[in-house]
mmCIF file of C-alpha atoms in Angstrom:
data_model
loop_
_atom_site.group_PDB
_atom_site.id
_atom_site.type_symbol
_atom_site.label_atom_id
_atom_site.label_comp_id
_atom_site.label_asym_id
_atom_site.label_seq_id
_atom_site.Cartn_x
_atom_site.Cartn_y
_atom_site.Cartn_z
ATOM 1 C CA MET A 1 0.000 0.000 0.000
ATOM 2 C CA ARG A 2 1.277 3.452 -0.885
ATOM 3 C CA GLN A 3 0.634 5.462 2.252
ATOM 4 C CA ILE A 4 0.530 8.864 0.531
ATOM 5 C CA GLY A 5 -1.386 10.057 -2.501
ATOM 6 C CA ILE A 6 -0.695 13.518 -3.942
ATOM 7 C CA ILE A 7 -3.317 15.054 -6.206
ATOM 8 C CA GLY A 8 -1.817 17.844 -8.282
ATOM 9 C CA ALA A 9 1.656 16.291 -8.126
ATOM 10 C CA SER A 10 2.529 17.690 -11.555
ATOM 11 C CA GLY A 11 2.000 21.270 -10.347
ATOM 12 C CA ALA A 12 4.373 23.643 -8.593
ATOM 13 C CA VAL A 13 3.170 22.966 -5.032
ATOM 14 C CA GLY A 14 2.394 19.268 -5.436
ATOM 15 C CA GLY A 15 5.624 18.648 -7.323
ATOM 16 C CA ALA A 16 7.600 20.239 -4.506
ATOM 17 C CA ALA A 17 5.811 18.110 -1.896
ATOM 18 C CA LEU A 18 6.425 14.988 -3.992
ATOM 19 C CA ALA A 19 10.170 15.658 -4.267
ATOM 20 C CA LEU A 20 10.540 16.436 -0.568
ATOM 21 C CA LEU A 21 8.629 13.369 0.600
ATOM 22 C CA ARG A 22 10.653 11.183 -1.749
ATOM 23 C CA SER A 23 13.848 12.679 -0.318
ATOM 24 C CA ASP A 24 12.663 11.432 3.085
ATOM 25 C CA GLY A 25 12.247 7.896 1.796
ATOM 26 C CA TYR A 26 8.524 7.872 0.957
ATOM 27 C CA ALA A 27 7.084 6.775 -2.376
ATOM 28 C CA PRO A 28 3.829 8.702 -2.892
ATOM 29 C CA LYS A 29 1.303 7.913 -5.564
ATOM 30 C CA ALA A 30 1.480 10.968 -7.836
ATOM 31 C CA GLY A 31 -1.703 12.221 -9.445
ATOM 32 C CA TYR A 32 -1.891 14.246 -12.657
ATOM 33 C CA ARG A 33 -4.844 15.287 -14.766
ATOM 34 C CA THR A 34 -3.937 15.560 -18.444
ATOM 35 C CA ARG A 35 -0.304 14.841 -19.284
ATOM 36 C CA ARG A 36 2.019 12.507 -17.404
ATOM 37 C CA PRO A 37 5.161 14.465 -16.477
ATOM 38 C CA GLY A 38 8.343 12.555 -17.263
ATOM 39 C CA THR A 39 9.130 8.853 -17.282
ATOM 40 C CA ASP A 40 10.871 8.420 -13.931
ATOM 41 C CA PRO A 41 10.334 4.731 -13.041
ATOM 42 C CA GLU A 42 10.654 5.546 -9.336
ATOM 43 C CA THR A 43 7.463 7.631 -9.407
ATOM 44 C CA CYS A 44 4.055 5.946 -9.502
ATOM 45 C CA TRP A 45 2.066 8.340 -11.704
ATOM 46 C CA GLN A 46 -1.690 7.901 -12.012
ATOM 47 C CA ALA A 47 -4.173 10.014 -13.928
ATOM 48 C CA VAL A 48 -6.934 11.539 -11.800
ATOM 49 C CA ASP A 49 -9.734 13.997 -12.519
ATOM 50 C CA VAL A 50 -10.859 15.904 -9.420
ATOM 51 C CA TYR A 51 -14.259 16.522 -11.038
ATOM 52 C CA ASP A 52 -14.892 12.782 -11.592
ATOM 53 C CA ARG A 53 -15.978 10.816 -8.504
ATOM 54 C CA ILE A 54 -14.966 7.442 -9.941
ATOM 55 C CA SER A 55 -11.525 8.716 -10.914
ATOM 56 C CA LEU A 56 -11.030 10.231 -7.456
ATOM 57 C CA ALA A 57 -12.173 7.043 -5.713
ATOM 58 C CA ARG A 58 -9.760 4.955 -7.786
ATOM 59 C CA PHE A 59 -6.863 7.251 -6.921
ATOM 60 C CA CYS A 60 -7.598 7.474 -3.188
ATOM 61 C CA SER A 61 -8.067 3.719 -2.778
ATOM 62 C CA GLY A 62 -5.345 2.180 -0.618
ATOM 63 C CA CYS A 63 -3.901 5.483 0.614
ATOM 64 C CA ARG A 64 -3.570 6.427 4.255
ATOM 65 C CA VAL A 65 -3.190 10.168 3.595
ATOM 66 C CA ILE A 66 -4.307 12.226 0.611
ATOM 67 C CA LEU A 67 -2.552 15.533 -0.030
ATOM 68 C CA ASN A 68 -4.547 17.826 -2.300
ATOM 69 C CA ALA A 69 -2.290 20.311 -4.054
ATOM 70 C CA ALA A 70 -4.509 20.714 -7.108
ATOM 71 C CA GLY A 71 -6.069 23.990 -8.012
ATOM 72 C CA PRO A 72 -8.024 26.085 -8.201
ATOM 73 C CA SER A 73 -9.033 25.275 -4.637
ATOM 74 C CA GLY A 74 -11.932 27.712 -4.895
ATOM 75 C CA GLN A 75 -13.558 25.474 -7.529
ATOM 76 C CA ILE A 76 -12.552 22.070 -6.186
ATOM 77 C CA GLY A 77 -13.981 22.697 -2.722
ATOM 78 C CA ASP A 78 -14.391 19.474 -0.722
ATOM 79 C CA ARG A 79 -14.509 17.048 -3.670
ATOM 80 C CA VAL A 80 -11.123 15.501 -2.875
ATOM 81 C CA LEU A 81 -11.865 15.526 0.857
ATOM 82 C CA ARG A 82 -15.054 13.531 0.313
ATOM 83 C CA ALA A 83 -13.216 10.972 -1.821
ATOM 84 C CA ALA A 84 -10.439 10.630 0.761
ATOM 85 C CA ASP A 85 -12.995 10.193 3.529
ATOM 86 C CA ALA A 86 -14.828 7.481 1.583
ATOM 87 C CA ALA A 87 -11.515 5.667 1.049
ATOM 88 C CA GLY A 88 -10.677 5.819 4.761
ATOM 89 C CA ALA A 89 -7.799 8.265 4.287
ATOM 90 C CA ASP A 90 -6.815 11.343 6.263
ATOM 91 C CA TYR A 91 -6.610 14.584 4.305
ATOM 92 C CA VAL A 92 -4.249 17.531 3.868
ATOM 93 C CA ASP A 93 -5.072 20.576 1.745
ATOM 94 C CA ALA A 94 -2.236 22.900 0.765
ATOM 95 C CA PHE A 95 -4.728 25.770 0.578
ATOM 96 C CA GLY A 96 -8.390 25.178 1.303
ATOM 97 C CA GLY A 97 -9.725 28.684 1.395
ATOM 98 C CA ALA A 98 -13.023 30.043 2.634
ATOM 99 C CA LEU A 99 -15.143 27.657 0.546
ATOM 100 C CA LEU A 100 -13.526 24.540 2.031
ATOM 101 C CA GLU A 101 -13.755 25.993 5.551
ATOM 102 C CA GLN A 102 -17.501 26.523 5.089
ATOM 103 C CA GLN A 103 -17.924 22.984 3.787
ATOM 104 C CA LEU A 104 -15.880 21.603 6.681
ATOM 105 C CA ASP A 105 -18.053 23.470 9.173
ATOM 106 C CA ALA A 106 -21.084 21.712 7.685
ATOM 107 C CA ARG A 107 -19.448 18.248 7.887
ATOM 108 C CA LEU A 108 -17.695 18.335 11.237
ATOM 109 C CA PRO A 109 -17.286 17.463 14.068
ATOM 110 C CA GLU A 110 -18.718 14.064 13.050
ATOM 111 C CA THR A 111 -15.533 12.778 11.430
ATOM 112 C CA GLU A 112 -13.169 9.905 12.066
ATOM 113 C CA ARG A 113 -10.473 11.459 9.894
ATOM 114 C CA ARG A 114 -7.714 13.976 10.436
ATOM 115 C CA VAL A 115 -8.303 16.928 8.134
ATOM 116 C CA VAL A 116 -5.600 19.596 7.866
ATOM 117 C CA HIS A 117 -6.172 22.638 5.673
ATOM 118 C CA SER A 118 -4.424 25.982 5.104
ATOM 119 C CA ALA A 119 -1.199 23.964 4.914
ATOM 120 C CA GLY A 120 0.915 26.247 2.754
ATOM 121 C CA VAL A 121 2.883 29.435 3.002
ATOM 122 C CA TYR A 122 -0.145 31.804 3.014
ATOM 123 C CA PRO A 123 -2.387 30.630 4.565
ATOM 124 C CA GLY A 124 -0.305 28.422 6.824
ATOM 125 C CA LEU A 125 3.169 29.648 7.659
ATOM 126 C CA SER A 126 1.749 33.181 7.808
ATOM 127 C CA ALA A 127 -0.124 32.174 10.985
ATOM 128 C CA MET A 128 2.616 29.950 12.405
ATOM 129 C CA LEU A 129 5.412 32.514 12.347
ATOM 130 C CA PRO A 130 3.634 35.236 14.403
ATOM 131 C CA GLN A 131 2.580 32.712 17.061
ATOM 132 C CA TYR A 132 6.119 31.326 17.209
ATOM 133 C CA ILE A 133 7.644 34.792 17.683
ATOM 134 C CA VAL A 134 5.189 35.773 20.416
ATOM 135 C CA ASP A 135 5.657 32.496 22.296
ATOM 136 C CA LYS A 136 9.438 32.718 22.174
ATOM 137 C CA TYR A 137 10.175 36.429 22.536
ATOM 138 C CA PHE A 138 7.271 38.127 24.357
ATOM 139 C CA ASP A 139 5.275 38.076 27.553
ATOM 140 C CA HIS A 140 2.605 40.246 25.898
ATOM 141 C CA ALA A 141 2.286 41.377 22.273
ATOM 142 C CA HIS A 142 0.294 44.433 21.200
ATOM 143 C CA GLN A 143 1.047 45.190 17.570
ATOM 144 C CA LEU A 144 1.970 43.225 14.456
ATOM 145 C CA ARG A 145 3.035 44.304 10.982
ATOM 146 C CA GLY A 146 3.410 41.723 8.241
ATOM 147 C CA TRP A 147 4.386 41.646 4.573
ATOM 148 C CA THR A 148 4.254 38.666 2.232
ATOM 149 C CA GLY A 149 5.130 38.414 -1.433
ATOM 150 C CA GLY A 150 7.881 38.866 -3.954
ATOM 151 C CA ARG A 151 8.594 38.230 -7.604
ATOM 152 C CA GLU A 152 7.697 34.838 -9.059
ATOM 153 C CA HIS A 153 5.812 33.195 -11.890
ATOM 154 C CA CYS A 154 2.056 32.967 -11.384
ATOM 155 C CA THR A 155 0.695 29.605 -12.522
ATOM 156 C CA PRO A 156 -2.820 29.585 -14.040
ATOM 157 C CA ALA A 157 -4.154 27.496 -11.129
ATOM 158 C CA ALA A 158 -2.610 29.868 -8.593
ATOM 159 C CA GLY A 159 -3.932 32.892 -10.469
ATOM 160 C CA MET A 160 -7.472 31.516 -10.560
ATOM 161 C CA ASP A 161 -7.228 30.607 -6.877
ATOM 162 C CA VAL A 162 -6.195 34.152 -5.997
ATOM 163 C CA LEU A 163 -9.158 35.576 -7.917
ATOM 164 C CA LEU A 164 -11.663 33.097 -6.497
ATOM 165 C CA SER A 165 -10.421 33.540 -2.945
ATOM 166 C CA ALA A 166 -10.881 37.288 -3.272
ATOM 167 C CA ILE A 167 -14.585 36.875 -4.048
ATOM 168 C CA GLN A 168 -15.200 33.899 -1.719
ATOM 169 C CA GLY A 169 -14.207 35.589 1.512
ATOM 170 C CA PHE A 170 -10.495 34.816 1.934
ATOM 171 C CA GLY A 171 -9.954 38.364 3.133
ATOM 172 C CA LEU A 172 -10.514 42.046 2.491
ATOM 173 C CA ALA A 173 -8.199 44.433 0.653
ATOM 174 C CA GLY A 174 -7.557 47.695 2.478
ATOM 175 C CA ALA A 175 -8.612 46.315 5.866
ATOM 176 C CA ILE A 176 -6.489 46.350 9.032
ATOM 177 C CA TRP A 177 -6.939 45.437 12.702
ATOM 178 C CA ARG A 178 -7.093 48.548 14.890
ATOM 179 C CA LYS A 179 -7.840 48.807 18.616
ATOM 180 C CA GLY A 180 -9.046 45.217 18.692
ATOM 181 C CA VAL A 181 -11.503 45.368 15.771
ATOM 182 C CA ARG A 182 -11.384 45.136 11.996
ATOM 183 C CA VAL A 183 -11.388 48.466 10.180
ATOM 184 C CA ASP A 184 -12.243 48.343 6.464
ATOM 185 C CA SER A 185 -11.052 50.468 3.558
ATOM 186 C CA THR A 186 -8.194 52.233 5.315
ATOM 187 C CA SER A 187 -5.784 52.442 2.404
ATOM 188 C CA GLY A 188 -5.259 51.421 -1.194
ATOM 189 C CA LEU A 189 -2.195 50.400 -3.146
ATOM 190 C CA ILE A 190 1.027 52.083 -2.011
ATOM 191 C CA ARG A 191 3.965 52.235 -4.441
ATOM 192 C CA ASN A 192 7.731 52.490 -4.083
ATOM 193 C CA VAL A 193 7.851 51.311 -0.484
ATOM 194 C CA TYR A 194 10.971 50.273 1.411
ATOM 195 C CA ILE A 195 10.354 47.194 3.566
ATOM 196 C CA PRO A 196 13.134 45.759 5.736
ATOM 197 C CA GLY A 197 14.157 42.359 4.396
ATOM 198 C CA PHE A 198 13.046 42.925 0.795
ATOM 199 C CA PRO A 199 15.761 43.360 -1.861
ATOM 200 C CA LEU A 200 14.099 46.330 -3.586
ATOM 201 C CA ARG A 201 11.314 48.859 -3.149
ATOM 202 C CA MET A 202 7.893 47.287 -3.499
ATOM 203 C CA CYS A 203 4.201 47.966 -4.084
ATOM 204 C CA VAL A 204 2.079 47.032 -1.085
ATOM 205 C CA GLN A 205 -1.632 46.476 -0.554
ATOM 206 C CA PRO A 206 -3.042 46.274 2.987
ATOM 207 C CA PHE A 207 -4.998 43.027 3.212
ATOM 208 C CA LEU A 208 -6.655 41.341 6.184
ATOM 209 C CA SER A 209 -7.365 37.654 5.573
ATOM 210 C CA ARG A 210 -9.583 35.499 7.760
ATOM 211 C CA GLU A 211 -6.478 33.652 8.895
ATOM 212 C CA ILE A 212 -4.619 36.816 9.909
ATOM 213 C CA GLU A 213 -7.713 38.142 11.686
ATOM 214 C CA ARG A 214 -7.711 34.907 13.711
ATOM 215 C CA VAL A 215 -4.059 35.575 14.546
ATOM 216 C CA ALA A 216 -5.001 39.025 15.858
ATOM 217 C CA ARG A 217 -7.745 37.574 18.041
ATOM 218 C CA ARG A 218 -5.682 34.655 19.316
ATOM 219 C CA LEU A 219 -2.725 36.852 20.277
ATOM 220 C CA SER A 220 -5.035 39.544 21.741
ATOM 221 C CA LEU A 221 -3.397 42.166 19.528
ATOM 222 C CA GLN A 222 -4.551 45.754 19.625
ATOM 223 C CA ASP A 223 -3.249 46.586 16.154
ATOM 224 C CA LEU A 224 -2.306 44.528 13.114
ATOM 225 C CA GLN A 225 -1.409 45.549 9.582
ATOM 226 C CA TRP A 226 -0.817 42.838 6.976
ATOM 227 C CA HIS A 227 0.240 43.559 3.405
ATOM 228 C CA ASN A 228 0.434 41.720 0.105
ATOM 229 C CA VAL A 229 3.617 42.748 -1.698
ATOM 230 C CA MET A 230 4.794 42.838 -5.331
ATOM 231 C CA PRO A 231 7.581 44.705 -7.143
ATOM 232 C CA ASP A 232 5.161 46.138 -9.702
ATOM 233 C CA ALA A 233 1.580 47.339 -9.387
ATOM 234 C CA GLY A 234 0.426 45.563 -12.561
ATOM 235 C CA PRO A 235 -0.842 42.279 -11.030
ATOM 236 C CA MET A 236 -2.560 44.109 -8.157
ATOM 237 C CA GLU A 237 -4.282 46.462 -10.598
ATOM 238 C CA VAL A 238 -5.516 43.468 -12.614
ATOM 239 C CA MET A 239 -6.903 41.977 -9.412
ATOM 240 C CA SER A 240 -8.652 45.203 -8.480
ATOM 241 C CA ARG A 241 -10.144 45.570 -11.960
ATOM 242 C CA TRP A 242 -11.526 42.037 -12.152
ATOM 243 C CA VAL A 243 -12.645 41.150 -8.634
ATOM 244 C CA GLY A 244 -15.635 43.508 -8.643
ATOM 245 C CA ARG A 245 -16.848 42.196 -12.009
ATOM 246 C CA LEU A 246 -16.426 38.546 -11.045
ATOM 247 C CA GLY A 247 -18.344 39.101 -7.832
ATOM 248 C CA LEU A 248 -21.471 40.211 -9.707
ATOM 249 C CA SER A 249 -22.523 36.610 -10.393
ATOM 250 C CA ASP A 250 -22.533 33.523 -8.180
ATOM 251 C CA PRO A 251 -20.839 31.387 -9.319
ATOM 252 C CA PRO A 252 -18.621 33.749 -11.318
ATOM 253 C CA ASP A 253 -18.941 33.691 -15.086
ATOM 254 C CA MET A 254 -16.435 31.078 -16.321
ATOM 255 C CA LEU A 255 -15.393 32.963 -19.443
ATOM 256 C CA GLN A 256 -14.745 36.093 -17.399
ATOM 257 C CA LEU A 257 -12.825 34.061 -14.820
ATOM 258 C CA GLN A 258 -10.634 32.513 -17.509
ATOM 259 C CA GLN A 259 -9.942 35.929 -19.035
ATOM 260 C CA ALA A 260 -9.157 37.422 -15.627
ATOM 261 C CA THR A 261 -6.772 34.550 -14.902
ATOM 262 C CA ALA A 262 -5.011 35.019 -18.233
ATOM 263 C CA ASP A 263 -4.664 38.763 -17.548
ATOM 264 C CA LEU A 264 -3.233 38.100 -14.082
ATOM 265 C CA VAL A 265 -0.726 35.521 -15.345
ATOM 266 C CA ARG A 266 0.311 37.884 -18.157
ATOM 267 C CA ALA A 267 0.831 40.797 -15.759
ATOM 268 C CA SER A 268 2.880 38.582 -13.457
ATOM 269 C CA ASP A 269 4.994 37.315 -16.350
ATOM 270 C CA LEU A 270 5.682 40.878 -17.516
ATOM 271 C CA ASP A 271 6.819 41.760 -14.014
ATOM 272 C CA SER A 272 9.079 38.718 -13.629
ATOM 273 C CA ALA A 273 10.524 38.414 -17.149
ATOM 274 C CA GLY A 274 14.310 38.401 -17.014
ATOM 275 C CA GLN A 275 14.331 39.123 -13.275
ATOM 276 C CA THR A 276 15.633 37.073 -10.367
ATOM 277 C CA PRO A 277 12.711 35.489 -8.499
ATOM 278 C CA PHE A 278 12.393 35.879 -4.753
ATOM 279 C CA TYR A 279 9.889 35.458 -1.956
ATOM 280 C CA ARG A 280 9.828 37.082 1.467
ATOM 281 C CA GLN A 281 7.635 36.876 4.529
ATOM 282 C CA VAL A 282 8.436 39.600 7.051
ATOM 283 C CA VAL A 283 6.786 39.885 10.461
ATOM 284 C CA GLU A 284 7.411 42.652 13.019
ATOM 285 C CA ILE A 285 5.841 42.389 16.459
ATOM 286 C CA GLU A 286 5.874 44.906 19.301
ATOM 287 C CA GLY A 287 5.157 44.100 22.927
ATOM 288 C CA GLU A 288 6.806 43.573 26.300
ATOM 289 C CA ARG A 289 9.312 41.129 27.719
ATOM 290 C CA HIS A 290 10.133 41.247 31.441
ATOM 291 C CA GLY A 291 8.387 44.613 31.674
ATOM 292 C CA LYS A 292 10.382 46.245 28.867
ATOM 293 C CA ARG A 293 9.099 47.261 25.445
ATOM 294 C CA ARG A 294 10.679 45.480 22.500
ATOM 295 C CA CYS A 295 10.215 44.932 18.759
ATOM 296 C CA VAL A 296 11.175 41.672 17.061
ATOM 297 C CA ARG A 297 11.485 41.259 13.291
ATOM 298 C CA ALA A 298 11.515 37.929 11.447
ATOM 299 C CA VAL A 299 12.554 37.745 7.788
ATOM 300 C CA LEU A 300 11.952 34.481 5.936
ATOM 301 C CA SER A 301 13.627 34.321 2.517
ATOM 302 C CA ALA A 302 13.073 31.818 -0.287
ATOM 303 C CA VAL A 303 13.384 31.592 -4.046
ATOM 304 C CA ASP A 304 9.648 31.003 -4.489
ATOM 305 C CA SER A 305 6.545 30.473 -2.390
ATOM 306 C CA TYR A 306 5.373 27.327 -4.189
ATOM 307 C CA ARG A 307 8.177 25.180 -2.790
ATOM 308 C CA VAL A 308 7.588 26.550 0.714
ATOM 309 C CA SER A 309 3.888 25.700 0.423
ATOM 310 C CA GLY A 310 4.744 22.193 -0.745
ATOM 311 C CA ALA A 311 7.078 21.791 2.218
ATOM 312 C CA VAL A 312 4.483 22.893 4.789
ATOM 313 C CA ALA A 313 1.940 20.504 3.256
ATOM 314 C CA ALA A 314 4.518 17.701 3.329
ATOM 315 C CA CYS A 315 5.145 18.428 7.025
ATOM 316 C CA ALA A 316 1.422 17.960 7.698
ATOM 317 C CA VAL A 317 1.460 14.619 5.878
ATOM 318 C CA LEU A 318 4.473 13.418 7.879
ATOM 319 C CA HIS A 319 2.847 14.524 11.134
ATOM 320 C CA ILE A 320 -0.274 12.468 10.389
ATOM 321 C CA LEU A 321 1.797 9.417 9.481
ATOM 322 C CA ASN A 322 4.208 9.519 12.397
ATOM 323 C CA ILE A 323 2.611 11.302 15.359
ATOM 324 C CA PRO A 324 -0.637 10.121 17.005
ATOM 325 C CA CYS A 325 -3.302 12.829 16.814
ATOM 326 C CA GLN A 326 -7.024 13.040 17.437
ATOM 327 C CA PRO A 327 -9.500 12.989 14.541
ATOM 328 C CA GLY A 328 -10.885 16.393 13.629
ATOM 329 C CA SER A 329 -10.397 19.440 11.443
ATOM 330 C CA TYR A 330 -7.321 21.602 11.946
ATOM 331 C CA THR A 331 -5.542 24.482 10.311
ATOM 332 C CA ALA A 332 -1.869 23.713 9.778
ATOM 333 C CA ALA A 333 -1.028 26.443 12.298
ATOM 334 C CA ASP A 334 -3.056 24.597 14.961
ATOM 335 C CA PHE A 335 -1.835 21.148 13.942
ATOM 336 C CA LEU A 336 1.916 21.543 13.468
ATOM 337 C CA SER A 337 4.817 22.572 15.674
ATOM 338 C CA THR A 338 6.270 25.699 14.065
ATOM 339 C CA SER A 339 9.771 24.947 15.314
ATOM 340 C CA SER A 340 9.575 21.470 13.732
ATOM 341 C CA VAL A 341 8.326 22.953 10.458
ATOM 342 C CA LEU A 342 11.142 25.514 10.407
ATOM 343 C CA ASP A 343 13.662 22.740 11.079
ATOM 344 C CA LYS A 344 12.331 20.797 8.076
ATOM 345 C CA LEU A 345 12.347 23.890 5.851
ATOM 346 C CA ARG A 346 16.022 24.344 6.679
ATOM 347 C CA ALA A 347 16.888 20.645 6.318
ATOM 348 C CA TRP A 348 15.140 20.467 2.945
ATOM 349 C CA LYS A 349 16.821 23.762 1.932
ATOM 350 C CA VAL A 350 13.438 25.173 0.997
ATOM 351 C CA ILE A 351 14.254 28.534 2.567
ATOM 352 C CA SER A 352 17.507 30.372 1.962
ATOM 353 C CA ALA A 353 17.433 32.216 5.297
ATOM 354 C CA LEU A 354 15.381 32.954 8.394
ATOM 355 C CA SER A 355 16.542 35.787 10.618
ATOM 356 C CA ILE A 356 14.859 36.815 13.878
ATOM 357 C CA ASP A 357 16.229 39.984 15.471
ATOM 358 C CA VAL A 358 15.355 42.507 18.139
ATOM 359 C CA VAL A 359 15.113 45.859 16.326
ATOM 360 C CA THR A 360 14.318 49.475 17.109
ATOM 361 C CA PRO A 361 10.533 50.035 16.982
ATOM 362 C CA PRO A 362 9.384 52.442 14.253
ATOM 363 C CA GLU A 363 8.542 55.922 15.485
ATOM 364 C CA SER A 364 5.235 56.066 13.626
ATOM 365 C CA GLU A 365 2.359 53.589 13.598
ATOM 366 C CA SER A 366 1.151 54.794 10.211
ATOM 367 C CA ILE A 367 1.151 52.351 7.327
ATOM 368 C CA ALA A 368 3.425 54.495 5.180
ATOM 369 C CA SER A 369 5.222 57.784 5.326
ATOM 370 C CA GLU A 370 5.257 60.352 2.570
ATOM 371 C CA GLU A 371 8.584 58.980 1.344
ATOM 372 C CA GLY A 372 7.093 55.522 0.897
ATOM 373 C CA THR A 373 8.833 53.884 3.837
ATOM 374 C CA LEU A 374 6.946 51.477 6.047
#
């Protein structure tokens, strides 16, 4: 019996998870939809269509854990989860999103399986890192500032997921957490911004996701500002232009969604053409330790976010296989030990660096100064 099945193993996230699990001695069943990638005899490739119940059942049969890395998650919903459940397998979703969370709420707690979602870089590591910093460096935390993004190729599945998540409740652009409550529409796109840890000036968009709002509540933060980050405003402007139109119909018009995805991928490719790819996740937290105010900054650096997402999802799979845990639904941030995940990211060489330093707190709490410095 092959213990692990990976759906979407030919994609960027699933392919990364496949390679990492194989490097640890596992031999996952690798699912692809249309074209078998390569002829490596060591990999057990099997065609699978996530929109076909029989195909899904055939793939999930005999597996102990199913990792779903296929996209777009916003369209797939709980289809793979239901097939895994019927086959008696636990389930890991590298994304999940608002749609899957809603479907999980309707199914649980009556489950005998372990279901782990939001097991990627964002959502996923974006909730783990703040909790880890607060637990290790603070007695009380009051304020958090976060930035995630960089320059990398946008796959069509990832692009469609980004668009669908924006209209399905993943989060709200322009929103921040202020004085213990969400405040909407505080700011738009900000250009030419210096962010510590990023290799060049960036465009930033304040964005409060459901996951990051949960972080604010869990850590009892007074203020939180989270930002999506790109070197060029083009992809963000495409998002802004299309999201309102796509949200006019439920479900969104498929032709419009395909056009919006193509526009987003094209804008991303124009931004990244001929440039060195990079990904950063930067978190700054202010609070007290032993009665003294302090500010701690973490900078996580990687070549791309897809491999980091695949690694976090692989960590969730390994946890299910090797560590006894109660049945139920978990986010990866609730399910995994952040220190163990960071150790695996280093061992697998998925991240190029992770620095955590005590720094001087910024003098202003504003999102940006007139010079474009955060």
